[in-house]
Amino acid sequence: MRPFDHAVAMALGGAVLAYPDAGAGFSNEAVAGFAPRALVCASSALPYGQTDWQSAHASGLFQINKNSGAGFELTHSGLEVYKEQRFRGVYGRKLAPNWSLGASLDVLHLAAPEYGSATGFTMGIGFLAKVLPTVWLASRIQNPFQQRLSSVAPLPTVFLLGGAWKPGGVFVLIAEVEKELERQGQVKCGLEYRPTEKMVFRTGVRSSPARVTFGAGLLLGNGISLDAATEWHQILGLTPSLMVCWRKK
């Protein structure tokens, strides 16, 4: 079961590898090197409008010092007959003022009442850099040592490469390529437009199969923000998502 992105990542078509803000989640562990003082988020989605399919996400990111940060992410997705959970611990550190390297450790758990359950471990390594005043580049590998969930269930090894163009505080244009060893590659693109400090609009697209996304966010005050997104699948339909975050300034 493909994990569903939280609202910000979903609205941008999943293209958040090089997104230069922790509000887009931990698609790149290196973002923890640029962590705010504290950020806590909770999100839920309704996959393809199926009320019996549960999908939820919770995360937290905290600054250790001006050069490093750490966080956690918990995701759940499943039906009555099959469930997946993942807990991820993340650490990131700046190698230079605009360069950061991060790593994560994942604990994965699958459960199917008729067949039993399985638990496994994997890891990821991410890199994020501001190479020009308006350009960010990022790369990441998930499961580099090809860990297996069990003797018959290999975990995917995934390579990602992305970039973001942020000419100011109004626009962010991002794109990335994702490739699993055993599957066709995906291309993801996203656009963020922030007309005011309190409002933001997002849209995106991803391939294989093609999916179109859109969403909006609103800063409510006291560090609280609300984000909503919808993903349209050409066969399965719409998946709405809603997320609330609190950021300590």
PDB file of C-alpha atoms in Angstrom, residues 84-220:
ATOM      1  CA  GLU A  84       0.849  -0.827   8.094  1.00  0.00           C
ATOM      2  CA  GLN A  85       2.647   1.328  10.663  1.00  0.00           C
ATOM      3  CA  ARG A  86       5.986   3.082  10.460  1.00  0.00           C
ATOM      4  CA  PHE A  87       7.950   4.906  13.140  1.00  0.00           C
ATOM      5  CA  ARG A  88      10.854   7.026  11.936  1.00  0.00           C
ATOM      6  CA  GLY A  89      13.536   8.743  13.997  1.00  0.00           C
ATOM      7  CA  VAL A  90      15.443  11.517  12.200  1.00  0.00           C
ATOM      8  CA  TYR A  91      18.646  13.461  12.830  1.00  0.00           C
ATOM      9  CA  GLY A  92      20.143  16.182  10.625  1.00  0.00           C
ATOM     10  CA  ARG A  93      23.204  18.400  10.897  1.00  0.00           C
ATOM     11  CA  LYS A  94      24.559  21.335   8.906  1.00  0.00           C
ATOM     12  CA  LEU A  95      27.931  20.715   7.306  1.00  0.00           C
ATOM     13  CA  ALA A  96      28.119  24.392   6.325  1.00  0.00           C
ATOM     14  CA  PRO A  97      25.692  27.336   6.633  1.00  0.00           C
ATOM     15  CA  ASN A  98      23.707  26.176   3.565  1.00  0.00           C
ATOM     16  CA  TRP A  99      24.522  22.440   3.470  1.00  0.00           C
ATOM     17  CA  SER A 100      22.961  19.697   5.576  1.00  0.00           C
ATOM     18  CA  LEU A 101      23.193  15.913   5.865  1.00  0.00           C
ATOM     19  CA  GLY A 102      20.637  13.745   7.654  1.00  0.00           C
ATOM     20  CA  ALA A 103      19.853  10.130   8.472  1.00  0.00           C
ATOM     21  CA  SER A 104      16.798   8.205   9.647  1.00  0.00           C
ATOM     22  CA  LEU A 105      15.994   4.859  11.207  1.00  0.00           C
ATOM     23  CA  ASP A 106      12.622   3.295  10.387  1.00  0.00           C
ATOM     24  CA  VAL A 107      10.729   0.613  12.273  1.00  0.00           C
ATOM     25  CA  LEU A 108       8.092  -0.980  10.011  1.00  0.00           C
ATOM     26  CA  HIS A 109       5.220  -3.193  11.130  1.00  0.00           C
ATOM     27  CA  LEU A 110       2.707  -5.011   8.931  1.00  0.00           C
ATOM     28  CA  ALA A 111      -0.278  -6.984  10.193  1.00  0.00           C
ATOM     29  CA  ALA A 112      -2.844  -9.130   8.395  1.00  0.00           C
ATOM     30  CA  PRO A 113      -5.109 -11.101  10.769  1.00  0.00           C
ATOM     31  CA  GLU A 114      -5.318 -14.140   8.497  1.00  0.00           C
ATOM     32  CA  TYR A 115      -1.583 -14.323   7.819  1.00  0.00           C
ATOM     33  CA  GLY A 116       0.174 -12.904  10.890  1.00  0.00           C
ATOM     34  CA  SER A 117       2.473  -9.896  11.250  1.00  0.00           C
ATOM     35  CA  ALA A 118       6.047  -8.846  10.507  1.00  0.00           C
ATOM     36  CA  THR A 119       8.400  -6.161  11.813  1.00  0.00           C
ATOM     37  CA  GLY A 120      11.559  -4.857  10.199  1.00  0.00           C
ATOM     38  CA  PHE A 121      14.114  -2.063  10.224  1.00  0.00           C
ATOM     39  CA  THR A 122      15.538   0.124   7.515  1.00  0.00           C
ATOM     40  CA  MET A 123      17.286   3.468   7.177  1.00  0.00           C
ATOM     41  CA  GLY A 124      17.617   6.480   4.910  1.00  0.00           C
ATOM     42  CA  ILE A 125      20.251   9.108   4.147  1.00  0.00           C
ATOM     43  CA  GLY A 126      19.425  12.568   2.773  1.00  0.00           C
ATOM     44  CA  PHE A 127      21.347  15.627   1.569  1.00  0.00           C
ATOM     45  CA  LEU A 128      20.077  19.205   1.121  1.00  0.00           C
ATOM     46  CA  ALA A 129      22.029  22.253  -0.062  1.00  0.00           C
ATOM     47  CA  LYS A 130      21.391  25.826  -1.112  1.00  0.00           C
ATOM     48  CA  VAL A 131      23.767  25.953  -4.074  1.00  0.00           C
ATOM     49  CA  LEU A 132      22.664  29.375  -5.347  1.00  0.00           C
ATOM     50  CA  PRO A 133      20.786  32.246  -3.675  1.00  0.00           C
ATOM     51  CA  THR A 134      17.507  30.972  -5.168  1.00  0.00           C
ATOM     52  CA  VAL A 135      18.247  27.281  -5.881  1.00  0.00           C
ATOM     53  CA  TRP A 136      18.145  24.235  -3.563  1.00  0.00           C
ATOM     54  CA  LEU A 137      19.300  20.743  -4.554  1.00  0.00           C
ATOM     55  CA  ALA A 138      18.656  17.503  -2.694  1.00  0.00           C
ATOM     56  CA  SER A 139      19.257  13.773  -2.928  1.00  0.00           C
ATOM     57  CA  ARG A 140      18.219  10.785  -0.853  1.00  0.00           C
ATOM     58  CA  ILE A 141      18.452   7.008  -0.689  1.00  0.00           C
ATOM     59  CA  GLN A 142      16.068   4.806   1.293  1.00  0.00           C
ATOM     60  CA  ASN A 143      17.109   1.310   2.367  1.00  0.00           C
ATOM     61  CA  PRO A 144      20.658   1.491   0.926  1.00  0.00           C
ATOM     62  CA  PHE A 145      21.615  -1.921   2.371  1.00  0.00           C
ATOM     63  CA  GLN A 146      18.528  -3.658   0.959  1.00  0.00           C
ATOM     64  CA  GLN A 147      17.101  -4.783   4.265  1.00  0.00           C
ATOM     65  CA  ARG A 148      14.208  -7.276   4.218  1.00  0.00           C
ATOM     66  CA  LEU A 149      11.039  -7.221   6.291  1.00  0.00           C
ATOM     67  CA  SER A 150      11.108 -11.013   6.431  1.00  0.00           C
ATOM     68  CA  SER A 151      12.659 -13.848   4.495  1.00  0.00           C
ATOM     69  CA  VAL A 152      10.096 -13.411   1.726  1.00  0.00           C
ATOM     70  CA  ALA A 153       9.363  -9.665   1.880  1.00  0.00           C
ATOM     71  CA  PRO A 154      12.156  -7.415   0.559  1.00  0.00           C
ATOM     72  CA  LEU A 155      11.889  -3.711   1.304  1.00  0.00           C
ATOM     73  CA  PRO A 156      12.279  -1.365  -1.675  1.00  0.00           C
ATOM     74  CA  THR A 157      15.500   0.538  -2.256  1.00  0.00           C
ATOM     75  CA  VAL A 158      14.565   4.014  -3.458  1.00  0.00           C
ATOM     76  CA  PHE A 159      16.732   6.744  -5.000  1.00  0.00           C
ATOM     77  CA  LEU A 160      15.533  10.359  -5.172  1.00  0.00           C
ATOM     78  CA  LEU A 161      16.972  13.494  -6.752  1.00  0.00           C
ATOM     79  CA  GLY A 162      15.285  16.892  -6.665  1.00  0.00           C
ATOM     80  CA  GLY A 163      15.584  20.649  -6.894  1.00  0.00           C
ATOM     81  CA  ALA A 164      13.690  23.747  -5.827  1.00  0.00           C
ATOM     82  CA  TRP A 165      13.675  27.303  -7.159  1.00  0.00           C
ATOM     83  CA  LYS A 166      12.680  29.928  -4.607  1.00  0.00           C
ATOM     84  CA  PRO A 167      13.202  33.409  -6.047  1.00  0.00           C
ATOM     85  CA  GLY A 168      11.595  35.125  -3.049  1.00  0.00           C
ATOM     86  CA  GLY A 169       8.949  34.700  -0.412  1.00  0.00           C
ATOM     87  CA  VAL A 170       6.069  34.335  -2.908  1.00  0.00           C
ATOM     88  CA  PHE A 171       6.877  31.415  -5.245  1.00  0.00           C
ATOM     89  CA  VAL A 172       8.485  27.997  -4.843  1.00  0.00           C
ATOM     90  CA  LEU A 173       8.832  25.732  -7.896  1.00  0.00           C
ATOM     91  CA  ILE A 174      10.027  22.190  -7.161  1.00  0.00           C
ATOM     92  CA  ALA A 175      10.630  18.936  -9.038  1.00  0.00           C
ATOM     93  CA  GLU A 176      12.092  15.535  -8.283  1.00  0.00           C
ATOM     94  CA  VAL A 177      12.647  12.071  -9.717  1.00  0.00           C
ATOM     95  CA  GLU A 178      12.040   8.901  -7.690  1.00  0.00           C
ATOM     96  CA  LYS A 179      13.282   5.468  -8.766  1.00  0.00           C
ATOM     97  CA  GLU A 180      12.798   2.109  -7.083  1.00  0.00           C
ATOM     98  CA  LEU A 181      15.025  -0.738  -8.213  1.00  0.00           C
ATOM     99  CA  GLU A 182      12.074  -2.945  -9.152  1.00  0.00           C
ATOM    100  CA  ARG A 183       9.628  -0.327 -10.444  1.00  0.00           C
ATOM    101  CA  GLN A 184       9.234   2.340 -13.063  1.00  0.00           C
ATOM    102  CA  GLY A 185      10.535   5.792 -12.103  1.00  0.00           C
ATOM    103  CA  GLN A 186       8.249   8.640 -11.056  1.00  0.00           C
ATOM    104  CA  VAL A 187       8.468  12.331 -11.870  1.00  0.00           C
ATOM    105  CA  LYS A 188       6.905  14.797  -9.433  1.00  0.00           C
ATOM    106  CA  CYS A 189       6.416  18.548  -9.786  1.00  0.00           C
ATOM    107  CA  GLY A 190       4.907  21.140  -7.472  1.00  0.00           C
ATOM    108  CA  LEU A 191       4.215  24.869  -7.286  1.00  0.00           C
ATOM    109  CA  GLU A 192       3.580  26.956  -4.183  1.00  0.00           C
ATOM    110  CA  TYR A 193       2.209  30.512  -4.297  1.00  0.00           C
ATOM    111  CA  ARG A 194       2.007  32.640  -1.158  1.00  0.00           C
ATOM    112  CA  PRO A 195       0.008  35.843  -1.868  1.00  0.00           C
ATOM    113  CA  THR A 196       0.097  36.923   1.795  1.00  0.00           C
ATOM    114  CA  GLU A 197       1.981  35.897   4.920  1.00  0.00           C
ATOM    115  CA  LYS A 198      -1.102  34.052   6.200  1.00  0.00           C
ATOM    116  CA  MET A 199      -2.264  32.236   3.041  1.00  0.00           C
ATOM    117  CA  VAL A 200      -0.668  29.803   0.613  1.00  0.00           C
ATOM    118  CA  PHE A 201      -1.893  27.887  -2.452  1.00  0.00           C
ATOM    119  CA  ARG A 202      -0.272  24.730  -3.822  1.00  0.00           C
ATOM    120  CA  THR A 203      -0.640  22.455  -6.826  1.00  0.00           C
ATOM    121  CA  GLY A 204       1.304  19.542  -8.252  1.00  0.00           C
ATOM    122  CA  VAL A 205       1.398  16.483 -10.478  1.00  0.00           C
ATOM    123  CA  ARG A 206       3.097  13.081 -10.332  1.00  0.00           C
ATOM    124  CA  SER A 207       3.449  10.267 -12.845  1.00  0.00           C
ATOM    125  CA  SER A 208       3.082   6.469 -12.945  1.00  0.00           C
ATOM    126  CA  PRO A 209       0.139   6.572 -12.705  1.00  0.00           C
ATOM    127  CA  ALA A 210      -0.685  10.224 -13.335  1.00  0.00           C
ATOM    128  CA  ARG A 211      -2.135  12.062 -10.345  1.00  0.00           C
ATOM    129  CA  VAL A 212      -3.038  15.750 -10.040  1.00  0.00           C
ATOM    130  CA  THR A 213      -2.985  17.526  -6.681  1.00  0.00           C
ATOM    131  CA  PHE A 214      -3.999  20.880  -5.241  1.00  0.00           C
ATOM    132  CA  GLY A 215      -4.443  22.453  -1.823  1.00  0.00           C
ATOM    133  CA  ALA A 216      -4.241  25.535   0.383  1.00  0.00           C
ATOM    134  CA  GLY A 217      -2.928  26.559   3.774  1.00  0.00           C
ATOM    135  CA  LEU A 218      -3.849  29.195   6.328  1.00  0.00           C
ATOM    136  CA  LEU A 219      -1.827  30.602   9.236  1.00  0.00           C
ATOM    137  CA  LEU A 220      -4.277  31.010  12.105  1.00  0.00           C
TER     138      LEU A 220
END
